[in-house]
């Protein structure tokens, strides 16, 4: 049976329809449906193991899926390598662990992709890198190595590194959960600024203050399904599903 192609209207930058994924026999994602409009800010929350990371990793093809369809920026996600490359160019991703190259300076970490993938001249790549290091408020760290920076600074470098590739969409997978409490705010502040500038963002996070401040929609996942979604006020004050209520009672 062939499912109808998703009918993306012009504003939808991500369209996921009936996405199903298995790890072997384990049905990890079950009929995920999600549309994200340009400039929308989505927060995804839910218990550990519910499929949050797997969902966002499917969006830039770090994971394969077996059923359903996924369109990013008008490009259908299929096995064609060209399509995967096109989508990776448009989508930046920030992980829990910063994944910086330890033997390269901060500036070299930021210019690597633009120089080698995007074929930008070095001077231009460095100018862009400095612009984004200023935006995340650590231009003075440019010549240091990742190991010389705090966790919060390293995560801000990771965000700047993604921005250097000029993405249309930013995915965040629990970007503050490996950080000491005093460093969480400096990373969230950068994410709030990015949201206010109109970046399309999908953030897996349990930082509910952040969700209330910037999210247009909060999505709650459990056992591989989207169980509930709503705008933040309704989501937090008036959750409908029993599993959402239980989850919120545990984290709030
Ligand atoms: P979350 O991000 O919500 O904590 P994940 O998407 O990481 O959840 O994982 C969802 C489920 O899939 C978990 O039960 C996890 O153990 C399982 N899983 C994740 N990655 C793999 C893998 N590579 N192989 C098999 N199972 C996996
Ligand atoms: Mg996860």
PDB file of C-alpha atoms and ligand atoms in Angstrom:
ATOM      1  CA  UNK A   1       0.000   0.000   0.000  1.00  0.00           C
ATOM      2  CA  UNK A   2       1.411   3.401  -0.847  1.00  0.00           C
ATOM      3  CA  UNK A   3       0.457   6.231   1.463  1.00  0.00           C
ATOM      4  CA  UNK A   4      -0.416   9.585  -0.050  1.00  0.00           C
ATOM      5  CA  UNK A   5       2.489  12.026  -0.210  1.00  0.00           C
ATOM      6  CA  UNK A   6       2.376  14.631   2.538  1.00  0.00           C
ATOM      7  CA  UNK A   7       0.822  17.816   1.285  1.00  0.00           C
ATOM      8  CA  UNK A   8       3.080  20.443   2.767  1.00  0.00           C
ATOM      9  CA  UNK A   9       1.761  23.956   2.600  1.00  0.00           C
ATOM     10  CA  UNK A  10       4.410  26.523   1.841  1.00  0.00           C
ATOM     11  CA  UNK A  11       4.996  27.397   5.470  1.00  0.00           C
ATOM     12  CA  UNK A  12       5.610  23.888   6.751  1.00  0.00           C
ATOM     13  CA  UNK A  13       9.343  23.308   7.063  1.00  0.00           C
ATOM     14  CA  UNK A  14       9.001  19.873   8.644  1.00  0.00           C
ATOM     15  CA  UNK A  15       6.205  17.449   7.797  1.00  0.00           C
ATOM     16  CA  UNK A  16       6.266  14.038   9.455  1.00  0.00           C
ATOM     17  CA  UNK A  17       3.465  11.650   8.576  1.00  0.00           C
ATOM     18  CA  UNK A  18       2.770   8.253  10.103  1.00  0.00           C
ATOM     19  CA  UNK A  19       6.410   7.663  10.864  1.00  0.00           C
ATOM     20  CA  UNK A  20       7.206   4.247  12.325  1.00  0.00           C
ATOM     21  CA  UNK A  21      10.579   2.948  13.308  1.00  0.00           C
ATOM     22  CA  UNK A  22      11.843  -0.317  14.744  1.00  0.00           C
ATOM     23  CA  UNK A  23      15.134  -1.287  16.313  1.00  0.00           C
ATOM     24  CA  UNK A  24      15.026  -4.981  15.414  1.00  0.00           C
ATOM     25  CA  UNK A  25      11.720  -6.148  16.877  1.00  0.00           C
ATOM     26  CA  UNK A  26      11.400  -3.144  19.151  1.00  0.00           C
ATOM     27  CA  UNK A  27       8.803  -0.679  17.833  1.00  0.00           C
ATOM     28  CA  UNK A  28      10.454   2.555  18.969  1.00  0.00           C
ATOM     29  CA  UNK A  29       8.359   5.173  17.106  1.00  0.00           C
ATOM     30  CA  UNK A  30       4.641   4.634  16.541  1.00  0.00           C
ATOM     31  CA  UNK A  31       2.717   6.703  14.027  1.00  0.00           C
ATOM     32  CA  UNK A  32       4.463   9.997  14.657  1.00  0.00           C
ATOM     33  CA  UNK A  33       2.683  12.924  12.981  1.00  0.00           C
ATOM     34  CA  UNK A  34       4.161  16.374  13.314  1.00  0.00           C
ATOM     35  CA  UNK A  35       4.116  19.569  11.288  1.00  0.00           C
ATOM     36  CA  UNK A  36       6.401  22.465  12.064  1.00  0.00           C
ATOM     37  CA  UNK A  37       5.971  25.860  10.477  1.00  0.00           C
ATOM     38  CA  UNK A  38       8.763  28.275   9.658  1.00  0.00           C
ATOM     39  CA  UNK A  39       9.740  30.168  12.799  1.00  0.00           C
ATOM     40  CA  UNK A  40       7.881  27.823  15.125  1.00  0.00           C
ATOM     41  CA  UNK A  41       9.462  26.803  18.424  1.00  0.00           C
ATOM     42  CA  UNK A  42       8.597  23.295  19.581  1.00  0.00           C
ATOM     43  CA  UNK A  43       9.582  21.727  22.883  1.00  0.00           C
ATOM     44  CA  UNK A  44       9.504  17.933  23.131  1.00  0.00           C
ATOM     45  CA  UNK A  45       9.402  16.353  26.565  1.00  0.00           C
ATOM     46  CA  UNK A  46       8.615  12.953  28.028  1.00  0.00           C
ATOM     47  CA  UNK A  47      10.124  10.189  30.107  1.00  0.00           C
ATOM     48  CA  UNK A  48      13.517   8.690  29.390  1.00  0.00           C
ATOM     49  CA  UNK A  49      13.294   6.089  26.617  1.00  0.00           C
ATOM     50  CA  UNK A  50      10.095   7.525  25.114  1.00  0.00           C
ATOM     51  CA  UNK A  51      11.685   8.135  21.690  1.00  0.00           C
ATOM     52  CA  UNK A  52      12.445  11.867  21.820  1.00  0.00           C
ATOM     53  CA  UNK A  53      16.038  11.564  20.604  1.00  0.00           C
ATOM     54  CA  UNK A  54      15.124   9.003  17.984  1.00  0.00           C
ATOM     55  CA  UNK A  55      12.454  11.348  16.601  1.00  0.00           C
ATOM     56  CA  UNK A  56      14.726  14.317  16.184  1.00  0.00           C
ATOM     57  CA  UNK A  57      17.585  12.154  14.922  1.00  0.00           C
ATOM     58  CA  UNK A  58      15.278  10.942  12.149  1.00  0.00           C
ATOM     59  CA  UNK A  59      14.787  14.558  11.080  1.00  0.00           C
ATOM     60  CA  UNK A  60      18.386  14.965   9.946  1.00  0.00           C
ATOM     61  CA  UNK A  61      18.768  11.329   9.029  1.00  0.00           C
ATOM     62  CA  UNK A  62      21.080  10.260  11.808  1.00  0.00           C
ATOM     63  CA  UNK A  63      18.540   7.422  12.083  1.00  0.00           C
ATOM     64  CA  UNK A  64      16.631   5.516   9.443  1.00  0.00           C
ATOM     65  CA  UNK A  65      12.935   4.754   9.679  1.00  0.00           C
ATOM     66  CA  UNK A  66      10.900   2.010   8.085  1.00  0.00           C
ATOM     67  CA  UNK A  67       7.440   3.487   7.481  1.00  0.00           C
ATOM     68  CA  UNK A  68       5.908   6.849   6.868  1.00  0.00           C
ATOM     69  CA  UNK A  69       7.296  10.005   5.326  1.00  0.00           C
ATOM     70  CA  UNK A  70       9.363  12.947   6.365  1.00  0.00           C
ATOM     71  CA  UNK A  71       9.792  16.172   4.404  1.00  0.00           C
ATOM     72  CA  UNK A  72      12.277  18.811   5.535  1.00  0.00           C
ATOM     73  CA  UNK A  73      12.378  22.187   3.765  1.00  0.00           C
ATOM     74  CA  UNK A  74      10.436  20.683   0.893  1.00  0.00           C
ATOM     75  CA  UNK A  75      12.920  17.834   0.422  1.00  0.00           C
ATOM     76  CA  UNK A  76      11.622  14.328   0.972  1.00  0.00           C
ATOM     77  CA  UNK A  77      13.775  12.218   3.222  1.00  0.00           C
ATOM     78  CA  UNK A  78      14.587   9.109   1.254  1.00  0.00           C
ATOM     79  CA  UNK A  79      17.710   7.024   0.939  1.00  0.00           C
ATOM     80  CA  UNK A  80      19.110   9.201  -1.829  1.00  0.00           C
ATOM     81  CA  UNK A  81      22.417  10.529  -0.546  1.00  0.00           C
ATOM     82  CA  UNK A  82      21.873  13.858  -2.309  1.00  0.00           C
ATOM     83  CA  UNK A  83      18.698  14.440  -0.339  1.00  0.00           C
ATOM     84  CA  UNK A  84      20.396  13.571   2.912  1.00  0.00           C
ATOM     85  CA  UNK A  85      23.160  16.062   2.171  1.00  0.00           C
ATOM     86  CA  UNK A  86      20.659  18.775   1.267  1.00  0.00           C
ATOM     87  CA  UNK A  87      18.811  18.272   4.519  1.00  0.00           C
ATOM     88  CA  UNK A  88      21.931  18.176   6.673  1.00  0.00           C
ATOM     89  CA  UNK A  89      22.895  21.544   5.224  1.00  0.00           C
ATOM     90  CA  UNK A  90      19.603  23.039   6.347  1.00  0.00           C
ATOM     91  CA  UNK A  91      19.429  21.472   9.784  1.00  0.00           C
ATOM     92  CA  UNK A  92      21.788  22.234  12.669  1.00  0.00           C
ATOM     93  CA  UNK A  93      21.947  19.944  15.654  1.00  0.00           C
ATOM     94  CA  UNK A  94      23.175  20.429  19.210  1.00  0.00           C
ATOM     95  CA  UNK A  95      23.591  17.384  21.452  1.00  0.00           C
ATOM     96  CA  UNK A  96      23.767  16.788  25.168  1.00  0.00           C
ATOM     97  CA  UNK A  97      27.498  16.209  24.851  1.00  0.00           C
ATOM     98  CA  UNK A  98      29.076  18.990  22.904  1.00  0.00           C
ATOM     99  CA  UNK A  99      31.068  16.812  20.464  1.00  0.00           C
ATOM    100  CA  UNK A 100      33.747  19.427  19.865  1.00  0.00           C
ATOM    101  CA  UNK A 101      37.077  18.279  18.433  1.00  0.00           C
ATOM    102  CA  UNK A 102      39.412  18.361  21.449  1.00  0.00           C
ATOM    103  CA  UNK A 103      42.617  18.875  19.454  1.00  0.00           C
ATOM    104  CA  UNK A 104      41.308  21.888  17.518  1.00  0.00           C
ATOM    105  CA  UNK A 105      40.937  25.417  18.860  1.00  0.00           C
ATOM    106  CA  UNK A 106      37.483  26.903  19.284  1.00  0.00           C
ATOM    107  CA  UNK A 107      37.953  28.950  16.114  1.00  0.00           C
ATOM    108  CA  UNK A 108      39.114  25.845  14.194  1.00  0.00           C
ATOM    109  CA  UNK A 109      36.091  23.896  15.457  1.00  0.00           C
ATOM    110  CA  UNK A 110      33.854  26.639  14.082  1.00  0.00           C
ATOM    111  CA  UNK A 111      35.524  27.001  10.693  1.00  0.00           C
ATOM    112  CA  UNK A 112      36.009  23.295   9.902  1.00  0.00           C
ATOM    113  CA  UNK A 113      32.541  22.755   8.360  1.00  0.00           C
ATOM    114  CA  UNK A 114      32.358  26.055   6.465  1.00  0.00           C
ATOM    115  CA  UNK A 115      35.861  25.546   4.963  1.00  0.00           C
ATOM    116  CA  UNK A 116      35.735  21.813   4.160  1.00  0.00           C
ATOM    117  CA  UNK A 117      32.032  21.208   3.548  1.00  0.00           C
ATOM    118  CA  UNK A 118      30.850  24.571   2.265  1.00  0.00           C
ATOM    119  CA  UNK A 119      34.192  25.458   0.572  1.00  0.00           C
ATOM    120  CA  UNK A 120      34.243  28.955   2.078  1.00  0.00           C
ATOM    121  CA  UNK A 121      37.492  30.930   2.004  1.00  0.00           C
ATOM    122  CA  UNK A 122      39.276  30.746   5.370  1.00  0.00           C
ATOM    123  CA  UNK A 123      39.077  34.479   6.086  1.00  0.00           C
ATOM    124  CA  UNK A 124      35.343  34.529   5.470  1.00  0.00           C
ATOM    125  CA  UNK A 125      34.800  31.433   7.621  1.00  0.00           C
ATOM    126  CA  UNK A 126      36.802  33.018  10.437  1.00  0.00           C
ATOM    127  CA  UNK A 127      34.878  36.275  10.243  1.00  0.00           C
ATOM    128  CA  UNK A 128      31.589  34.365  10.447  1.00  0.00           C
ATOM    129  CA  UNK A 129      32.910  32.271  13.347  1.00  0.00           C
ATOM    130  CA  UNK A 130      33.874  35.392  15.289  1.00  0.00           C
ATOM    131  CA  UNK A 131      30.452  36.910  14.645  1.00  0.00           C
ATOM    132  CA  UNK A 132      28.756  33.865  16.183  1.00  0.00           C
ATOM    133  CA  UNK A 133      31.239  33.623  19.061  1.00  0.00           C
ATOM    134  CA  UNK A 134      30.268  37.186  19.873  1.00  0.00           C
ATOM    135  CA  UNK A 135      26.610  36.249  19.749  1.00  0.00           C
ATOM    136  CA  UNK A 136      27.164  33.488  22.286  1.00  0.00           C
ATOM    137  CA  UNK A 137      29.306  35.919  24.293  1.00  0.00           C
ATOM    138  CA  UNK A 138      32.696  34.192  24.239  1.00  0.00           C
ATOM    139  CA  UNK A 139      34.777  35.812  21.470  1.00  0.00           C
ATOM    140  CA  UNK A 140      37.685  35.915  23.939  1.00  0.00           C
ATOM    141  CA  UNK A 141      37.849  32.084  23.932  1.00  0.00           C
ATOM    142  CA  UNK A 142      38.540  31.729  20.188  1.00  0.00           C
ATOM    143  CA  UNK A 143      42.136  30.521  20.498  1.00  0.00           C
ATOM    144  CA  UNK A 144      41.614  28.133  23.397  1.00  0.00           C
ATOM    145  CA  UNK A 145      40.978  24.388  23.212  1.00  0.00           C
ATOM    146  CA  UNK A 146      37.636  22.860  24.264  1.00  0.00           C
ATOM    147  CA  UNK A 147      39.180  21.288  27.395  1.00  0.00           C
ATOM    148  CA  UNK A 148      40.071  24.756  28.678  1.00  0.00           C
ATOM    149  CA  UNK A 149      36.419  25.899  28.652  1.00  0.00           C
ATOM    150  CA  UNK A 150      33.605  25.224  31.101  1.00  0.00           C
ATOM    151  CA  UNK A 151      30.740  22.957  30.049  1.00  0.00           C
ATOM    152  CA  UNK A 152      28.444  25.931  29.542  1.00  0.00           C
ATOM    153  CA  UNK A 153      31.018  27.658  27.347  1.00  0.00           C
ATOM    154  CA  UNK A 154      31.588  24.478  25.333  1.00  0.00           C
ATOM    155  CA  UNK A 155      27.877  24.105  24.715  1.00  0.00           C
ATOM    156  CA  UNK A 156      27.700  27.726  23.538  1.00  0.00           C
ATOM    157  CA  UNK A 157      30.572  26.947  21.148  1.00  0.00           C
ATOM    158  CA  UNK A 158      28.578  23.946  19.877  1.00  0.00           C
ATOM    159  CA  UNK A 159      25.591  26.227  19.205  1.00  0.00           C
ATOM    160  CA  UNK A 160      27.830  28.782  17.451  1.00  0.00           C
ATOM    161  CA  UNK A 161      29.362  25.990  15.379  1.00  0.00           C
ATOM    162  CA  UNK A 162      25.923  24.960  14.131  1.00  0.00           C
ATOM    163  CA  UNK A 163      24.995  28.558  13.336  1.00  0.00           C
ATOM    164  CA  UNK A 164      28.176  28.953  11.236  1.00  0.00           C
ATOM    165  CA  UNK A 165      26.642  26.493   8.755  1.00  0.00           C
ATOM    166  CA  UNK A 166      23.702  28.892   8.339  1.00  0.00           C
ATOM    167  CA  UNK A 167      20.907  26.401   9.103  1.00  0.00           C
ATOM    168  CA  UNK A 168      17.195  27.070   8.597  1.00  0.00           C
ATOM    169  CA  UNK A 169      16.221  24.729  11.420  1.00  0.00           C
ATOM    170  CA  UNK A 170      17.943  23.991  14.722  1.00  0.00           C
ATOM    171  CA  UNK A 171      17.465  20.744  16.629  1.00  0.00           C
ATOM    172  CA  UNK A 172      18.500  20.541  20.275  1.00  0.00           C
ATOM    173  CA  UNK A 173      18.681  17.249  22.174  1.00  0.00           C
ATOM    174  CA  UNK A 174      18.784  17.958  25.916  1.00  0.00           C
ATOM    175  CA  UNK A 175      21.479  20.612  25.482  1.00  0.00           C
ATOM    176  CA  UNK A 176      21.610  21.491  29.178  1.00  0.00           C
ATOM    177  CA  UNK A 177      21.215  18.119  30.836  1.00  0.00           C
ATOM    178  CA  UNK A 178      24.950  17.420  31.104  1.00  0.00           C
ATOM    179  CA  UNK A 179      25.686  20.853  32.594  1.00  0.00           C
ATOM    180  CA  UNK A 180      26.189  21.955  36.172  1.00  0.00           C
ATOM    181  CA  UNK A 181      23.195  23.977  37.371  1.00  0.00           C
ATOM    182  CA  UNK A 182      24.988  27.330  37.331  1.00  0.00           C
ATOM    183  CA  UNK A 183      25.785  26.919  33.628  1.00  0.00           C
ATOM    184  CA  UNK A 184      22.319  26.022  32.437  1.00  0.00           C
ATOM    185  CA  UNK A 185      21.072  29.586  32.282  1.00  0.00           C
ATOM    186  CA  UNK A 186      23.881  30.876  30.069  1.00  0.00           C
ATOM    187  CA  UNK A 187      23.029  28.213  27.476  1.00  0.00           C
ATOM    188  CA  UNK A 188      19.265  28.739  27.751  1.00  0.00           C
ATOM    189  CA  UNK A 189      19.771  32.503  27.339  1.00  0.00           C
ATOM    190  CA  UNK A 190      21.479  31.879  23.992  1.00  0.00           C
ATOM    191  CA  UNK A 191      18.628  29.583  22.933  1.00  0.00           C
ATOM    192  CA  UNK A 192      16.018  32.170  23.966  1.00  0.00           C
ATOM    193  CA  UNK A 193      17.799  34.808  21.856  1.00  0.00           C
ATOM    194  CA  UNK A 194      17.856  32.470  18.899  1.00  0.00           C
ATOM    195  CA  UNK A 195      14.134  31.826  19.333  1.00  0.00           C
ATOM    196  CA  UNK A 196      13.433  35.552  19.520  1.00  0.00           C
ATOM    197  CA  UNK A 197      15.316  36.083  16.259  1.00  0.00           C
ATOM    198  CA  UNK A 198      12.850  33.739  14.557  1.00  0.00           C
ATOM    199  CA  UNK A 199      14.857  30.519  14.200  1.00  0.00           C
ATOM    200  CA  UNK A 200      12.744  27.415  13.645  1.00  0.00           C
ATOM    201  CA  UNK A 201      13.608  25.228  16.633  1.00  0.00           C
ATOM    202  CA  UNK A 202      12.823  21.768  17.965  1.00  0.00           C
ATOM    203  CA  UNK A 203      14.156  21.312  21.459  1.00  0.00           C
ATOM    204  CA  UNK A 204      14.101  18.176  23.537  1.00  0.00           C
ATOM    205  CA  UNK A 205      14.360  19.594  27.026  1.00  0.00           C
ATOM    206  CA  UNK A 206      12.884  19.325  30.468  1.00  0.00           C
ATOM    207  CA  UNK A 207      13.607  22.981  31.190  1.00  0.00           C
ATOM    208  CA  UNK A 208      10.009  23.992  31.697  1.00  0.00           C
ATOM    209  CA  UNK A 209      10.842  27.662  32.275  1.00  0.00           C
ATOM    210  CA  UNK A 210      12.338  27.718  28.793  1.00  0.00           C
ATOM    211  CA  UNK A 211       9.306  25.926  27.377  1.00  0.00           C
ATOM    212  CA  UNK A 212       6.926  28.447  28.948  1.00  0.00           C
ATOM    213  CA  UNK A 213       8.979  31.367  27.726  1.00  0.00           C
ATOM    214  CA  UNK A 214       9.559  30.465  24.090  1.00  0.00           C
ATOM    215  CA  UNK A 215       7.617  27.408  22.978  1.00  0.00           C
ATOM    216  CA  UNK A 216       4.694  27.805  20.612  1.00  0.00           C
ATOM    217  CA  UNK A 217       3.811  24.178  21.308  1.00  0.00           C
ATOM    218  CA  UNK A 218       4.871  21.550  23.798  1.00  0.00           C
ATOM    219  CA  UNK A 219       4.804  17.933  22.675  1.00  0.00           C
ATOM    220  CA  UNK A 220       4.690  15.114  25.177  1.00  0.00           C
ATOM    221  CA  UNK A 221       5.978  11.695  24.108  1.00  0.00           C
ATOM    222  CA  UNK A 222       5.577   8.384  25.891  1.00  0.00           C
ATOM    223  CA  UNK A 223       6.404   4.859  24.695  1.00  0.00           C
ATOM    224  CA  UNK A 224       7.169   5.972  21.141  1.00  0.00           C
ATOM    225  CA  UNK A 225       4.010   8.016  20.635  1.00  0.00           C
ATOM    226  CA  UNK A 226       3.037  11.658  20.709  1.00  0.00           C
ATOM    227  CA  UNK A 227       0.535  11.440  23.527  1.00  0.00           C
ATOM    228  CA  UNK A 228      -0.394  15.095  23.895  1.00  0.00           C
ATOM    229  CA  UNK A 229       0.474  18.476  22.428  1.00  0.00           C
ATOM    230  CA  UNK A 230      -0.665  21.931  23.306  1.00  0.00           C
ATOM    231  CA  UNK A 231       0.439  25.523  23.717  1.00  0.00           C
ATOM    232  CA  UNK A 232       2.515  25.829  26.907  1.00  0.00           C
ATOM    233  CA  UNK A 233      -0.079  27.415  29.220  1.00  0.00           C
ATOM    234  CA  UNK A 234      -2.676  24.771  28.530  1.00  0.00           C
ATOM    235  CA  UNK A 235      -0.080  22.021  28.524  1.00  0.00           C
ATOM    236  CA  UNK A 236       1.239  22.860  31.975  1.00  0.00           C
ATOM    237  CA  UNK A 237      -1.955  24.074  33.650  1.00  0.00           C
ATOM    238  CA  UNK A 238      -4.468  21.767  32.098  1.00  0.00           C
ATOM    239  CA  UNK A 239      -2.853  18.512  30.921  1.00  0.00           C
ATOM    240  CA  UNK A 240      -5.405  16.050  29.563  1.00  0.00           C
ATOM    241  CA  UNK A 241      -3.677  12.696  29.416  1.00  0.00           C
ATOM    242  CA  UNK A 242      -3.001  10.704  32.605  1.00  0.00           C
ATOM    243  CA  UNK A 243       0.562   9.993  31.494  1.00  0.00           C
ATOM    244  CA  UNK A 244       1.202  13.706  30.944  1.00  0.00           C
ATOM    245  CA  UNK A 245      -0.197  14.478  34.397  1.00  0.00           C
ATOM    246  CA  UNK A 246       2.032  11.862  36.009  1.00  0.00           C
ATOM    247  CA  UNK A 247       5.111  13.136  34.142  1.00  0.00           C
ATOM    248  CA  UNK A 248       4.455  16.764  35.067  1.00  0.00           C
ATOM    249  CA  UNK A 249       3.868  15.841  38.711  1.00  0.00           C
ATOM    250  CA  UNK A 250       7.336  14.259  38.722  1.00  0.00           C
ATOM    251  CA  UNK A 251       9.272  17.116  37.154  1.00  0.00           C
ATOM    252  CA  UNK A 252       7.516  20.284  38.316  1.00  0.00           C
TER     253      UNK A 252
HETATM  254  P1  LIG B   1      14.618   9.343  24.759  1.00  0.00           P
HETATM  255  O1  LIG B   1      15.463  10.287  23.974  1.00  0.00           O
HETATM  256  O2  LIG B   1      13.185   9.754  24.858  1.00  0.00           O
HETATM  257  O3  LIG B   1      15.188   9.054  26.125  1.00  0.00           O
HETATM  258  P2  LIG B   1      15.466   7.415  22.768  1.00  0.00           P
HETATM  259  O4  LIG B   1      14.883   7.921  21.511  1.00  0.00           O
HETATM  260  O5  LIG B   1      16.907   7.641  23.007  1.00  0.00           O
HETATM  261  O6  LIG B   1      14.583   7.937  23.991  1.00  0.00           O
HETATM  262  O7  LIG B   1      15.230   5.845  22.864  1.00  0.00           O
HETATM  263  C1  LIG B   1      13.945   5.273  22.727  1.00  0.00           C
HETATM  264  C2  LIG B   1      14.046   3.777  22.968  1.00  0.00           C
HETATM  265  O8  LIG B   1      14.832   3.175  21.944  1.00  0.00           O
HETATM  266  C3  LIG B   1      14.705   3.395  24.280  1.00  0.00           C
HETATM  267  O9  LIG B   1      14.017   2.282  24.807  1.00  0.00           O
HETATM  268  C4  LIG B   1      16.103   3.033  23.878  1.00  0.00           C
HETATM  269  O10 LIG B   1      16.647   2.080  24.767  1.00  0.00           O
HETATM  270  C5  LIG B   1      15.902   2.454  22.501  1.00  0.00           C
HETATM  271  N1  LIG B   1      17.071   2.650  21.639  1.00  0.00           N
HETATM  272  C6  LIG B   1      17.686   3.823  21.379  1.00  0.00           C
HETATM  273  N2  LIG B   1      18.704   3.659  20.512  1.00  0.00           N
HETATM  274  C7  LIG B   1      18.751   2.344  20.225  1.00  0.00           C
HETATM  275  C8  LIG B   1      19.568   1.517  19.382  1.00  0.00           C
HETATM  276  N3  LIG B   1      20.561   2.060  18.647  1.00  0.00           N
HETATM  277  N4  LIG B   1      19.293   0.201  19.330  1.00  0.00           N
HETATM  278  C9  LIG B   1      18.290  -0.340  20.048  1.00  0.00           C
HETATM  279  N5  LIG B   1      17.475   0.367  20.860  1.00  0.00           N
HETATM  280  C10 LIG B   1      17.698   1.683  20.948  1.00  0.00           C
HETATM  281 MG1  LIG B   2      17.223  11.283  24.516  1.00  0.00          MG
END
